[in-house]
Amino acid sequence: MIQHLDTAEYKQMLWKNGAGYTIELARSDGDSLDAFDWRISMADVKTSGDFSKFNGMQRILTVLEGVGIVLNIDGDSEHLKTLESAQFSGDSTTSCELSDGPIRDFNLIYHPEKWRSHYQWLFDSVSTEMFSSADLIFIFNQSPEPLEIEVDRQVFCLAHQQSLKIEQQKALKKLVLKSEHLKQTCLIELTKI
């Protein structure tokens, strides 16, 4: 099944700690913030503060917009600028400090005992061709320029912050991605363990 997700289809919900809002792009199932196997979301971080805990989960966070943040994870600090990512445990004591004003971030949270993940921002400049047999393929376009994706001879065009969600049963899919700003494309592959 292939779904072209528009920004109007994303769900806004309160953070687990109530200190802000998450824009949920996609999730495995359910509505609870405690019961999912994977979730892909964005969040607008307007103030420095603590992160919610997601015990037993693995997290990957990328700064999408804004100058950046300093992530404090279990006492260690990591400075993230635009399109830089950090991976950390949902069990970790995590907080952030804004470098210079609000940011928007992009998040994958998943259960590492149930799913294996491959998370990357593409580095090719204009076009890339790839094959994937992952159970879930998720492509997100951060660029203001359109992203063209061909999947098994079907063509999809993603505008800024739109996504393509491909769920399949162990089939091998050929993907061709084309954009003037392909480096602002995130590709997530999740495979059941």
mmCIF file with all atom_site columns, C-alpha atoms in Angstrom:
data_model
loop_
_atom_site.group_PDB
_atom_site.id
_atom_site.type_symbol
_atom_site.label_atom_id
_atom_site.label_alt_id
_atom_site.label_comp_id
_atom_site.label_asym_id
_atom_site.label_entity_id
_atom_site.label_seq_id
_atom_site.pdbx_PDB_ins_code
_atom_site.Cartn_x
_atom_site.Cartn_y
_atom_site.Cartn_z
_atom_site.occupancy
_atom_site.B_iso_or_equiv
_atom_site.pdbx_formal_charge
_atom_site.auth_seq_id
_atom_site.auth_comp_id
_atom_site.auth_asym_id
_atom_site.auth_atom_id
_atom_site.pdbx_PDB_model_num
ATOM 1   C CA . MET A 1 1   ? 0.000  0.000  0.000   1.00 0.00 ? 1   MET A CA 1
ATOM 2   C CA . ILE A 1 2   ? 1.331  3.429  -0.958  1.00 0.00 ? 2   ILE A CA 1
ATOM 3   C CA . GLN A 1 3   ? 0.027  6.623  0.664   1.00 0.00 ? 3   GLN A CA 1
ATOM 4   C CA . HIS A 1 4   ? 0.915  10.186 -0.342  1.00 0.00 ? 4   HIS A CA 1
ATOM 5   C CA . LEU A 1 5   ? 0.548  12.123 2.919   1.00 0.00 ? 5   LEU A CA 1
ATOM 6   C CA . ASP A 1 6   ? -0.251 15.819 2.768   1.00 0.00 ? 6   ASP A CA 1
ATOM 7   C CA . THR A 1 7   ? 0.530  18.145 5.679   1.00 0.00 ? 7   THR A CA 1
ATOM 8   C CA . ALA A 1 8   ? -3.243 18.582 6.237   1.00 0.00 ? 8   ALA A CA 1
ATOM 9   C CA . GLU A 1 9   ? -3.468 14.842 7.066   1.00 0.00 ? 9   GLU A CA 1
ATOM 10  C CA . TYR A 1 10  ? -0.904 15.008 9.868   1.00 0.00 ? 10  TYR A CA 1
ATOM 11  C CA . LYS A 1 11  ? -2.273 14.918 13.436  1.00 0.00 ? 11  LYS A CA 1
ATOM 12  C CA . GLN A 1 12  ? -1.418 17.524 16.051  1.00 0.00 ? 12  GLN A CA 1
ATOM 13  C CA . MET A 1 13  ? -1.234 16.274 19.639  1.00 0.00 ? 13  MET A CA 1
ATOM 14  C CA . LEU A 1 14  ? 0.110  17.364 22.995  1.00 0.00 ? 14  LEU A CA 1
ATOM 15  C CA . TRP A 1 15  ? 3.548  16.167 24.045  1.00 0.00 ? 15  TRP A CA 1
ATOM 16  C CA . LYS A 1 16  ? 3.573  13.423 26.643  1.00 0.00 ? 16  LYS A CA 1
ATOM 17  C CA . ASN A 1 17  ? 4.820  15.973 29.199  1.00 0.00 ? 17  ASN A CA 1
ATOM 18  C CA . GLY A 1 18  ? 2.271  18.593 28.052  1.00 0.00 ? 18  GLY A CA 1
ATOM 19  C CA . ALA A 1 19  ? 4.935  21.233 27.335  1.00 0.00 ? 19  ALA A CA 1
ATOM 20  C CA . GLY A 1 20  ? 4.297  21.560 23.586  1.00 0.00 ? 20  GLY A CA 1
ATOM 21  C CA . TYR A 1 21  ? 2.806  19.973 20.470  1.00 0.00 ? 21  TYR A CA 1
ATOM 22  C CA . THR A 1 22  ? 3.816  17.106 18.202  1.00 0.00 ? 22  THR A CA 1
ATOM 23  C CA . ILE A 1 23  ? 2.738  16.867 14.588  1.00 0.00 ? 23  ILE A CA 1
ATOM 24  C CA . GLU A 1 24  ? 2.358  13.139 13.963  1.00 0.00 ? 24  GLU A CA 1
ATOM 25  C CA . LEU A 1 25  ? 3.039  12.093 10.369  1.00 0.00 ? 25  LEU A CA 1
ATOM 26  C CA . ALA A 1 26  ? 2.566  8.338  10.755  1.00 0.00 ? 26  ALA A CA 1
ATOM 27  C CA . ARG A 1 27  ? 2.568  5.583  13.390  1.00 0.00 ? 27  ARG A CA 1
ATOM 28  C CA . SER A 1 28  ? 2.282  1.816  13.614  1.00 0.00 ? 28  SER A CA 1
ATOM 29  C CA . ASP A 1 29  ? -1.180 1.783  15.248  1.00 0.00 ? 29  ASP A CA 1
ATOM 30  C CA . GLY A 1 30  ? -3.381 3.156  18.031  1.00 0.00 ? 30  GLY A CA 1
ATOM 31  C CA . ASP A 1 31  ? -3.704 6.640  19.508  1.00 0.00 ? 31  ASP A CA 1
ATOM 32  C CA . SER A 1 32  ? -1.903 6.272  22.829  1.00 0.00 ? 32  SER A CA 1
ATOM 33  C CA . LEU A 1 33  ? 1.490  7.868  23.410  1.00 0.00 ? 33  LEU A CA 1
ATOM 34  C CA . ASP A 1 34  ? 2.498  4.699  25.286  1.00 0.00 ? 34  ASP A CA 1
ATOM 35  C CA . ALA A 1 35  ? 1.332  2.042  22.819  1.00 0.00 ? 35  ALA A CA 1
ATOM 36  C CA . PHE A 1 36  ? 3.012  2.054  19.430  1.00 0.00 ? 36  PHE A CA 1
ATOM 37  C CA . ASP A 1 37  ? 5.868  0.172  17.774  1.00 0.00 ? 37  ASP A CA 1
ATOM 38  C CA . TRP A 1 38  ? 7.057  3.140  15.697  1.00 0.00 ? 38  TRP A CA 1
ATOM 39  C CA . ARG A 1 39  ? 6.100  6.762  15.160  1.00 0.00 ? 39  ARG A CA 1
ATOM 40  C CA . ILE A 1 40  ? 7.324  9.506  12.820  1.00 0.00 ? 40  ILE A CA 1
ATOM 41  C CA . SER A 1 41  ? 6.638  13.089 13.864  1.00 0.00 ? 41  SER A CA 1
ATOM 42  C CA . MET A 1 42  ? 7.693  16.733 13.863  1.00 0.00 ? 42  MET A CA 1
ATOM 43  C CA . ALA A 1 43  ? 7.720  19.066 16.847  1.00 0.00 ? 43  ALA A CA 1
ATOM 44  C CA . ASP A 1 44  ? 7.989  22.828 17.225  1.00 0.00 ? 44  ASP A CA 1
ATOM 45  C CA . VAL A 1 45  ? 10.322 23.498 20.142  1.00 0.00 ? 45  VAL A CA 1
ATOM 46  C CA . LYS A 1 46  ? 9.775  27.064 21.352  1.00 0.00 ? 46  LYS A CA 1
ATOM 47  C CA . THR A 1 47  ? 11.528 26.918 24.730  1.00 0.00 ? 47  THR A CA 1
ATOM 48  C CA . SER A 1 48  ? 14.402 25.002 26.290  1.00 0.00 ? 48  SER A CA 1
ATOM 49  C CA . GLY A 1 49  ? 13.277 22.128 28.505  1.00 0.00 ? 49  GLY A CA 1
ATOM 50  C CA . ASP A 1 50  ? 12.974 18.433 29.255  1.00 0.00 ? 50  ASP A CA 1
ATOM 51  C CA . PHE A 1 51  ? 12.048 15.743 26.758  1.00 0.00 ? 51  PHE A CA 1
ATOM 52  C CA . SER A 1 52  ? 9.334  13.167 27.421  1.00 0.00 ? 52  SER A CA 1
ATOM 53  C CA . LYS A 1 53  ? 10.562 9.645  28.164  1.00 0.00 ? 53  LYS A CA 1
ATOM 54  C CA . PHE A 1 54  ? 9.672  6.734  25.876  1.00 0.00 ? 54  PHE A CA 1
ATOM 55  C CA . ASN A 1 55  ? 10.930 3.757  27.875  1.00 0.00 ? 55  ASN A CA 1
ATOM 56  C CA . GLY A 1 56  ? 12.137 0.789  25.843  1.00 0.00 ? 56  GLY A CA 1
ATOM 57  C CA . MET A 1 57  ? 12.203 2.817  22.618  1.00 0.00 ? 57  MET A CA 1
ATOM 58  C CA . GLN A 1 58  ? 14.990 4.168  20.429  1.00 0.00 ? 58  GLN A CA 1
ATOM 59  C CA . ARG A 1 59  ? 14.864 7.765  19.168  1.00 0.00 ? 59  ARG A CA 1
ATOM 60  C CA . ILE A 1 60  ? 16.405 9.607  16.227  1.00 0.00 ? 60  ILE A CA 1
ATOM 61  C CA . LEU A 1 61  ? 15.980 13.386 16.091  1.00 0.00 ? 61  LEU A CA 1
ATOM 62  C CA . THR A 1 62  ? 16.938 15.813 13.297  1.00 0.00 ? 62  THR A CA 1
ATOM 63  C CA . VAL A 1 63  ? 16.753 19.611 13.384  1.00 0.00 ? 63  VAL A CA 1
ATOM 64  C CA . LEU A 1 64  ? 14.612 20.678 10.388  1.00 0.00 ? 64  LEU A CA 1
ATOM 65  C CA . GLU A 1 65  ? 14.353 24.429 10.816  1.00 0.00 ? 65  GLU A CA 1
ATOM 66  C CA . GLY A 1 66  ? 15.981 27.038 13.021  1.00 0.00 ? 66  GLY A CA 1
ATOM 67  C CA . VAL A 1 67  ? 19.567 27.654 14.125  1.00 0.00 ? 67  VAL A CA 1
ATOM 68  C CA . GLY A 1 68  ? 19.885 24.537 16.269  1.00 0.00 ? 68  GLY A CA 1
ATOM 69  C CA . ILE A 1 69  ? 19.786 23.026 19.733  1.00 0.00 ? 69  ILE A CA 1
ATOM 70  C CA . VAL A 1 70  ? 22.082 21.626 22.374  1.00 0.00 ? 70  VAL A CA 1
ATOM 71  C CA . LEU A 1 71  ? 20.813 18.177 23.355  1.00 0.00 ? 71  LEU A CA 1
ATOM 72  C CA . ASN A 1 72  ? 21.700 17.048 26.859  1.00 0.00 ? 72  ASN A CA 1
ATOM 73  C CA . ILE A 1 73  ? 21.476 13.242 27.011  1.00 0.00 ? 73  ILE A CA 1
ATOM 74  C CA . ASP A 1 74  ? 22.308 11.558 30.333  1.00 0.00 ? 74  ASP A CA 1
ATOM 75  C CA . GLY A 1 75  ? 24.774 14.327 31.144  1.00 0.00 ? 75  GLY A CA 1
ATOM 76  C CA . ASP A 1 76  ? 26.467 14.479 27.727  1.00 0.00 ? 76  ASP A CA 1
ATOM 77  C CA . SER A 1 77  ? 25.880 17.437 25.392  1.00 0.00 ? 77  SER A CA 1
ATOM 78  C CA . GLU A 1 78  ? 25.558 17.366 21.618  1.00 0.00 ? 78  GLU A CA 1
ATOM 79  C CA . HIS A 1 79  ? 25.077 20.479 19.469  1.00 0.00 ? 79  HIS A CA 1
ATOM 80  C CA . LEU A 1 80  ? 22.801 19.932 16.461  1.00 0.00 ? 80  LEU A CA 1
ATOM 81  C CA . LYS A 1 81  ? 22.498 22.390 13.571  1.00 0.00 ? 81  LYS A CA 1
ATOM 82  C CA . THR A 1 82  ? 19.996 22.258 10.694  1.00 0.00 ? 82  THR A CA 1
ATOM 83  C CA . LEU A 1 83  ? 19.695 18.751 9.156   1.00 0.00 ? 83  LEU A CA 1
ATOM 84  C CA . GLU A 1 84  ? 22.010 17.246 11.786  1.00 0.00 ? 84  GLU A CA 1
ATOM 85  C CA . SER A 1 85  ? 20.748 14.198 13.702  1.00 0.00 ? 85  SER A CA 1
ATOM 86  C CA . ALA A 1 86  ? 21.223 12.449 17.046  1.00 0.00 ? 86  ALA A CA 1
ATOM 87  C CA . GLN A 1 87  ? 20.243 8.933  18.129  1.00 0.00 ? 87  GLN A CA 1
ATOM 88  C CA . PHE A 1 88  ? 19.473 8.159  21.760  1.00 0.00 ? 88  PHE A CA 1
ATOM 89  C CA . SER A 1 89  ? 17.467 5.902  24.031  1.00 0.00 ? 89  SER A CA 1
ATOM 90  C CA . GLY A 1 90  ? 13.918 6.826  24.996  1.00 0.00 ? 90  GLY A CA 1
ATOM 91  C CA . ASP A 1 91  ? 14.919 5.810  28.546  1.00 0.00 ? 91  ASP A CA 1
ATOM 92  C CA . SER A 1 92  ? 17.574 8.557  28.671  1.00 0.00 ? 92  SER A CA 1
ATOM 93  C CA . THR A 1 93  ? 17.160 11.703 30.726  1.00 0.00 ? 93  THR A CA 1
ATOM 94  C CA . THR A 1 94  ? 17.112 14.219 27.883  1.00 0.00 ? 94  THR A CA 1
ATOM 95  C CA . SER A 1 95  ? 16.666 17.976 27.676  1.00 0.00 ? 95  SER A CA 1
ATOM 96  C CA . CYS A 1 96  ? 17.462 20.662 25.124  1.00 0.00 ? 96  CYS A CA 1
ATOM 97  C CA . GLU A 1 97  ? 18.643 24.236 25.053  1.00 0.00 ? 97  GLU A CA 1
ATOM 98  C CA . LEU A 1 98  ? 17.734 26.393 22.068  1.00 0.00 ? 98  LEU A CA 1
ATOM 99  C CA . SER A 1 99  ? 20.797 27.889 20.362  1.00 0.00 ? 99  SER A CA 1
ATOM 100 C CA . ASP A 1 100 ? 19.055 30.981 18.980  1.00 0.00 ? 100 ASP A CA 1
ATOM 101 C CA . GLY A 1 101 ? 15.265 30.934 18.819  1.00 0.00 ? 101 GLY A CA 1
ATOM 102 C CA . PRO A 1 102 ? 12.679 28.208 18.135  1.00 0.00 ? 102 PRO A CA 1
ATOM 103 C CA . ILE A 1 103 ? 13.325 25.129 16.010  1.00 0.00 ? 103 ILE A CA 1
ATOM 104 C CA . ARG A 1 104 ? 11.252 22.441 14.301  1.00 0.00 ? 104 ARG A CA 1
ATOM 105 C CA . ASP A 1 105 ? 12.571 18.911 14.615  1.00 0.00 ? 105 ASP A CA 1
ATOM 106 C CA . PHE A 1 106 ? 11.828 15.587 12.903  1.00 0.00 ? 106 PHE A CA 1
ATOM 107 C CA . ASN A 1 107 ? 11.640 12.385 14.943  1.00 0.00 ? 107 ASN A CA 1
ATOM 108 C CA . LEU A 1 108 ? 11.596 8.637  14.558  1.00 0.00 ? 108 LEU A CA 1
ATOM 109 C CA . ILE A 1 109 ? 10.732 6.679  17.711  1.00 0.00 ? 109 ILE A CA 1
ATOM 110 C CA . TYR A 1 110 ? 10.717 2.890  17.371  1.00 0.00 ? 110 TYR A CA 1
ATOM 111 C CA . HIS A 1 111 ? 10.849 -0.333 19.379  1.00 0.00 ? 111 HIS A CA 1
ATOM 112 C CA . PRO A 1 112 ? 14.336 -1.806 18.726  1.00 0.00 ? 112 PRO A CA 1
ATOM 113 C CA . GLU A 1 113 ? 13.324 -5.314 19.789  1.00 0.00 ? 113 GLU A CA 1
ATOM 114 C CA . LYS A 1 114 ? 10.568 -5.389 17.158  1.00 0.00 ? 114 LYS A CA 1
ATOM 115 C CA . TRP A 1 115 ? 11.993 -3.274 14.338  1.00 0.00 ? 115 TRP A CA 1
ATOM 116 C CA . ARG A 1 116 ? 15.343 -2.676 12.688  1.00 0.00 ? 116 ARG A CA 1
ATOM 117 C CA . SER A 1 117 ? 15.705 0.848  11.302  1.00 0.00 ? 117 SER A CA 1
ATOM 118 C CA . HIS A 1 118 ? 17.743 2.499  8.584   1.00 0.00 ? 118 HIS A CA 1
ATOM 119 C CA . TYR A 1 119 ? 17.442 6.305  8.826   1.00 0.00 ? 119 TYR A CA 1
ATOM 120 C CA . GLN A 1 120 ? 19.286 8.612  6.459   1.00 0.00 ? 120 GLN A CA 1
ATOM 121 C CA . TRP A 1 121 ? 19.264 12.018 4.825   1.00 0.00 ? 121 TRP A CA 1
ATOM 122 C CA . LEU A 1 122 ? 20.215 11.519 1.179   1.00 0.00 ? 122 LEU A CA 1
ATOM 123 C CA . PHE A 1 123 ? 23.481 12.921 -0.127  1.00 0.00 ? 123 PHE A CA 1
ATOM 124 C CA . ASP A 1 124 ? 23.023 12.716 -3.895  1.00 0.00 ? 124 ASP A CA 1
ATOM 125 C CA . SER A 1 125 ? 22.472 16.078 -5.503  1.00 0.00 ? 125 SER A CA 1
ATOM 126 C CA . VAL A 1 126 ? 19.781 15.542 -8.154  1.00 0.00 ? 126 VAL A CA 1
ATOM 127 C CA . SER A 1 127 ? 18.761 11.884 -8.587  1.00 0.00 ? 127 SER A CA 1
ATOM 128 C CA . THR A 1 128 ? 19.180 8.546  -6.844  1.00 0.00 ? 128 THR A CA 1
ATOM 129 C CA . GLU A 1 129 ? 17.967 5.024  -7.563  1.00 0.00 ? 129 GLU A CA 1
ATOM 130 C CA . MET A 1 130 ? 17.625 2.361  -4.892  1.00 0.00 ? 130 MET A CA 1
ATOM 131 C CA . PHE A 1 131 ? 15.976 -0.934 -4.024  1.00 0.00 ? 131 PHE A CA 1
ATOM 132 C CA . SER A 1 132 ? 14.338 -1.773 -0.695  1.00 0.00 ? 132 SER A CA 1
ATOM 133 C CA . SER A 1 133 ? 12.551 -4.780 0.767   1.00 0.00 ? 133 SER A CA 1
ATOM 134 C CA . ALA A 1 134 ? 11.784 -3.066 4.109   1.00 0.00 ? 134 ALA A CA 1
ATOM 135 C CA . ASP A 1 135 ? 8.312  -3.580 5.593   1.00 0.00 ? 135 ASP A CA 1
ATOM 136 C CA . LEU A 1 136 ? 7.887  0.197  5.805   1.00 0.00 ? 136 LEU A CA 1
ATOM 137 C CA . ILE A 1 137 ? 9.544  2.761  3.538   1.00 0.00 ? 137 ILE A CA 1
ATOM 138 C CA . PHE A 1 138 ? 8.903  6.371  4.524   1.00 0.00 ? 138 PHE A CA 1
ATOM 139 C CA . ILE A 1 139 ? 10.167 9.322  2.465   1.00 0.00 ? 139 ILE A CA 1
ATOM 140 C CA . PHE A 1 140 ? 9.927  12.907 3.739   1.00 0.00 ? 140 PHE A CA 1
ATOM 141 C CA . ASN A 1 141 ? 10.645 16.048 1.682   1.00 0.00 ? 141 ASN A CA 1
ATOM 142 C CA . GLN A 1 142 ? 12.019 18.984 3.678   1.00 0.00 ? 142 GLN A CA 1
ATOM 143 C CA . SER A 1 143 ? 12.941 20.985 0.584   1.00 0.00 ? 143 SER A CA 1
ATOM 144 C CA . PRO A 1 144 ? 10.679 23.817 -0.657  1.00 0.00 ? 144 PRO A CA 1
ATOM 145 C CA . GLU A 1 145 ? 11.304 22.324 -4.116  1.00 0.00 ? 145 GLU A CA 1
ATOM 146 C CA . PRO A 1 146 ? 9.159  19.356 -5.255  1.00 0.00 ? 146 PRO A CA 1
ATOM 147 C CA . LEU A 1 147 ? 10.492 15.808 -4.855  1.00 0.00 ? 147 LEU A CA 1
ATOM 148 C CA . GLU A 1 148 ? 9.551  13.336 -7.586  1.00 0.00 ? 148 GLU A CA 1
ATOM 149 C CA . ILE A 1 149 ? 9.448  9.662  -6.580  1.00 0.00 ? 149 ILE A CA 1
ATOM 150 C CA . GLU A 1 150 ? 8.876  6.776  -8.950  1.00 0.00 ? 150 GLU A CA 1
ATOM 151 C CA . VAL A 1 151 ? 7.799  3.512  -7.293  1.00 0.00 ? 151 VAL A CA 1
ATOM 152 C CA . ASP A 1 152 ? 7.153  0.530  -9.569  1.00 0.00 ? 152 ASP A CA 1
ATOM 153 C CA . ARG A 1 153 ? 6.235  2.855  -12.481 1.00 0.00 ? 153 ARG A CA 1
ATOM 154 C CA . GLN A 1 154 ? 3.919  5.032  -10.346 1.00 0.00 ? 154 GLN A CA 1
ATOM 155 C CA . VAL A 1 155 ? 5.069  8.643  -9.992  1.00 0.00 ? 155 VAL A CA 1
ATOM 156 C CA . PHE A 1 156 ? 4.418  10.780 -6.901  1.00 0.00 ? 156 PHE A CA 1
ATOM 157 C CA . CYS A 1 157 ? 5.332  14.426 -6.367  1.00 0.00 ? 157 CYS A CA 1
ATOM 158 C CA . LEU A 1 158 ? 5.926  15.582 -2.792  1.00 0.00 ? 158 LEU A CA 1
ATOM 159 C CA . ALA A 1 159 ? 5.722  19.260 -1.883  1.00 0.00 ? 159 ALA A CA 1
ATOM 160 C CA . HIS A 1 160 ? 7.469  20.774 1.166   1.00 0.00 ? 160 HIS A CA 1
ATOM 161 C CA . GLN A 1 161 ? 7.072  18.530 4.278   1.00 0.00 ? 161 GLN A CA 1
ATOM 162 C CA . GLN A 1 162 ? 4.854  16.018 2.480   1.00 0.00 ? 162 GLN A CA 1
ATOM 163 C CA . SER A 1 163 ? 5.606  12.294 2.803   1.00 0.00 ? 163 SER A CA 1
ATOM 164 C CA . LEU A 1 164 ? 5.275  8.992  0.983   1.00 0.00 ? 164 LEU A CA 1
ATOM 165 C CA . LYS A 1 165 ? 4.468  5.925  3.121   1.00 0.00 ? 165 LYS A CA 1
ATOM 166 C CA . ILE A 1 166 ? 4.991  2.531  1.513   1.00 0.00 ? 166 ILE A CA 1
ATOM 167 C CA . GLU A 1 167 ? 3.913  -0.574 3.433   1.00 0.00 ? 167 GLU A CA 1
ATOM 168 C CA . GLN A 1 168 ? 4.645  -3.912 1.822   1.00 0.00 ? 168 GLN A CA 1
ATOM 169 C CA . GLN A 1 169 ? 4.930  -7.631 2.424   1.00 0.00 ? 169 GLN A CA 1
ATOM 170 C CA . LYS A 1 170 ? 8.605  -8.456 1.825   1.00 0.00 ? 170 LYS A CA 1
ATOM 171 C CA . ALA A 1 171 ? 8.467  -7.322 -1.797  1.00 0.00 ? 171 ALA A CA 1
ATOM 172 C CA . LEU A 1 172 ? 11.488 -5.649 -3.394  1.00 0.00 ? 172 LEU A CA 1
ATOM 173 C CA . LYS A 1 173 ? 10.650 -2.113 -4.484  1.00 0.00 ? 173 LYS A CA 1
ATOM 174 C CA . LYS A 1 174 ? 12.634 -0.005 -6.907  1.00 0.00 ? 174 LYS A CA 1
ATOM 175 C CA . LEU A 1 175 ? 12.613 3.692  -5.989  1.00 0.00 ? 175 LEU A CA 1
ATOM 176 C CA . VAL A 1 176 ? 13.847 6.582  -8.127  1.00 0.00 ? 176 VAL A CA 1
ATOM 177 C CA . LEU A 1 177 ? 14.041 9.956  -6.365  1.00 0.00 ? 177 LEU A CA 1
ATOM 178 C CA . LYS A 1 178 ? 14.598 13.239 -8.225  1.00 0.00 ? 178 LYS A CA 1
ATOM 179 C CA . SER A 1 179 ? 14.882 16.766 -6.846  1.00 0.00 ? 179 SER A CA 1
ATOM 180 C CA . GLU A 1 180 ? 17.075 19.835 -7.196  1.00 0.00 ? 180 GLU A CA 1
ATOM 181 C CA . HIS A 1 181 ? 17.524 19.600 -3.405  1.00 0.00 ? 181 HIS A CA 1
ATOM 182 C CA . LEU A 1 182 ? 17.675 15.859 -2.785  1.00 0.00 ? 182 LEU A CA 1
ATOM 183 C CA . LYS A 1 183 ? 19.879 16.453 0.270   1.00 0.00 ? 183 LYS A CA 1
ATOM 184 C CA . GLN A 1 184 ? 16.759 17.628 2.118   1.00 0.00 ? 184 GLN A CA 1
ATOM 185 C CA . THR A 1 185 ? 15.098 14.219 1.738   1.00 0.00 ? 185 THR A CA 1
ATOM 186 C CA . CYS A 1 186 ? 14.833 11.787 4.653   1.00 0.00 ? 186 CYS A CA 1
ATOM 187 C CA . LEU A 1 187 ? 14.520 8.080  3.900   1.00 0.00 ? 187 LEU A CA 1
ATOM 188 C CA . ILE A 1 188 ? 13.395 5.746  6.688   1.00 0.00 ? 188 ILE A CA 1
ATOM 189 C CA . GLU A 1 189 ? 13.302 1.985  6.250   1.00 0.00 ? 189 GLU A CA 1
ATOM 190 C CA . LEU A 1 190 ? 11.798 -0.155 9.014   1.00 0.00 ? 190 LEU A CA 1
ATOM 191 C CA . THR A 1 191 ? 12.035 -3.949 8.913   1.00 0.00 ? 191 THR A CA 1
ATOM 192 C CA . LYS A 1 192 ? 10.275 -6.309 11.320  1.00 0.00 ? 192 LYS A CA 1
ATOM 193 C CA . ILE A 1 193 ? 12.608 -8.451 13.406  1.00 0.00 ? 193 ILE A CA 1
#
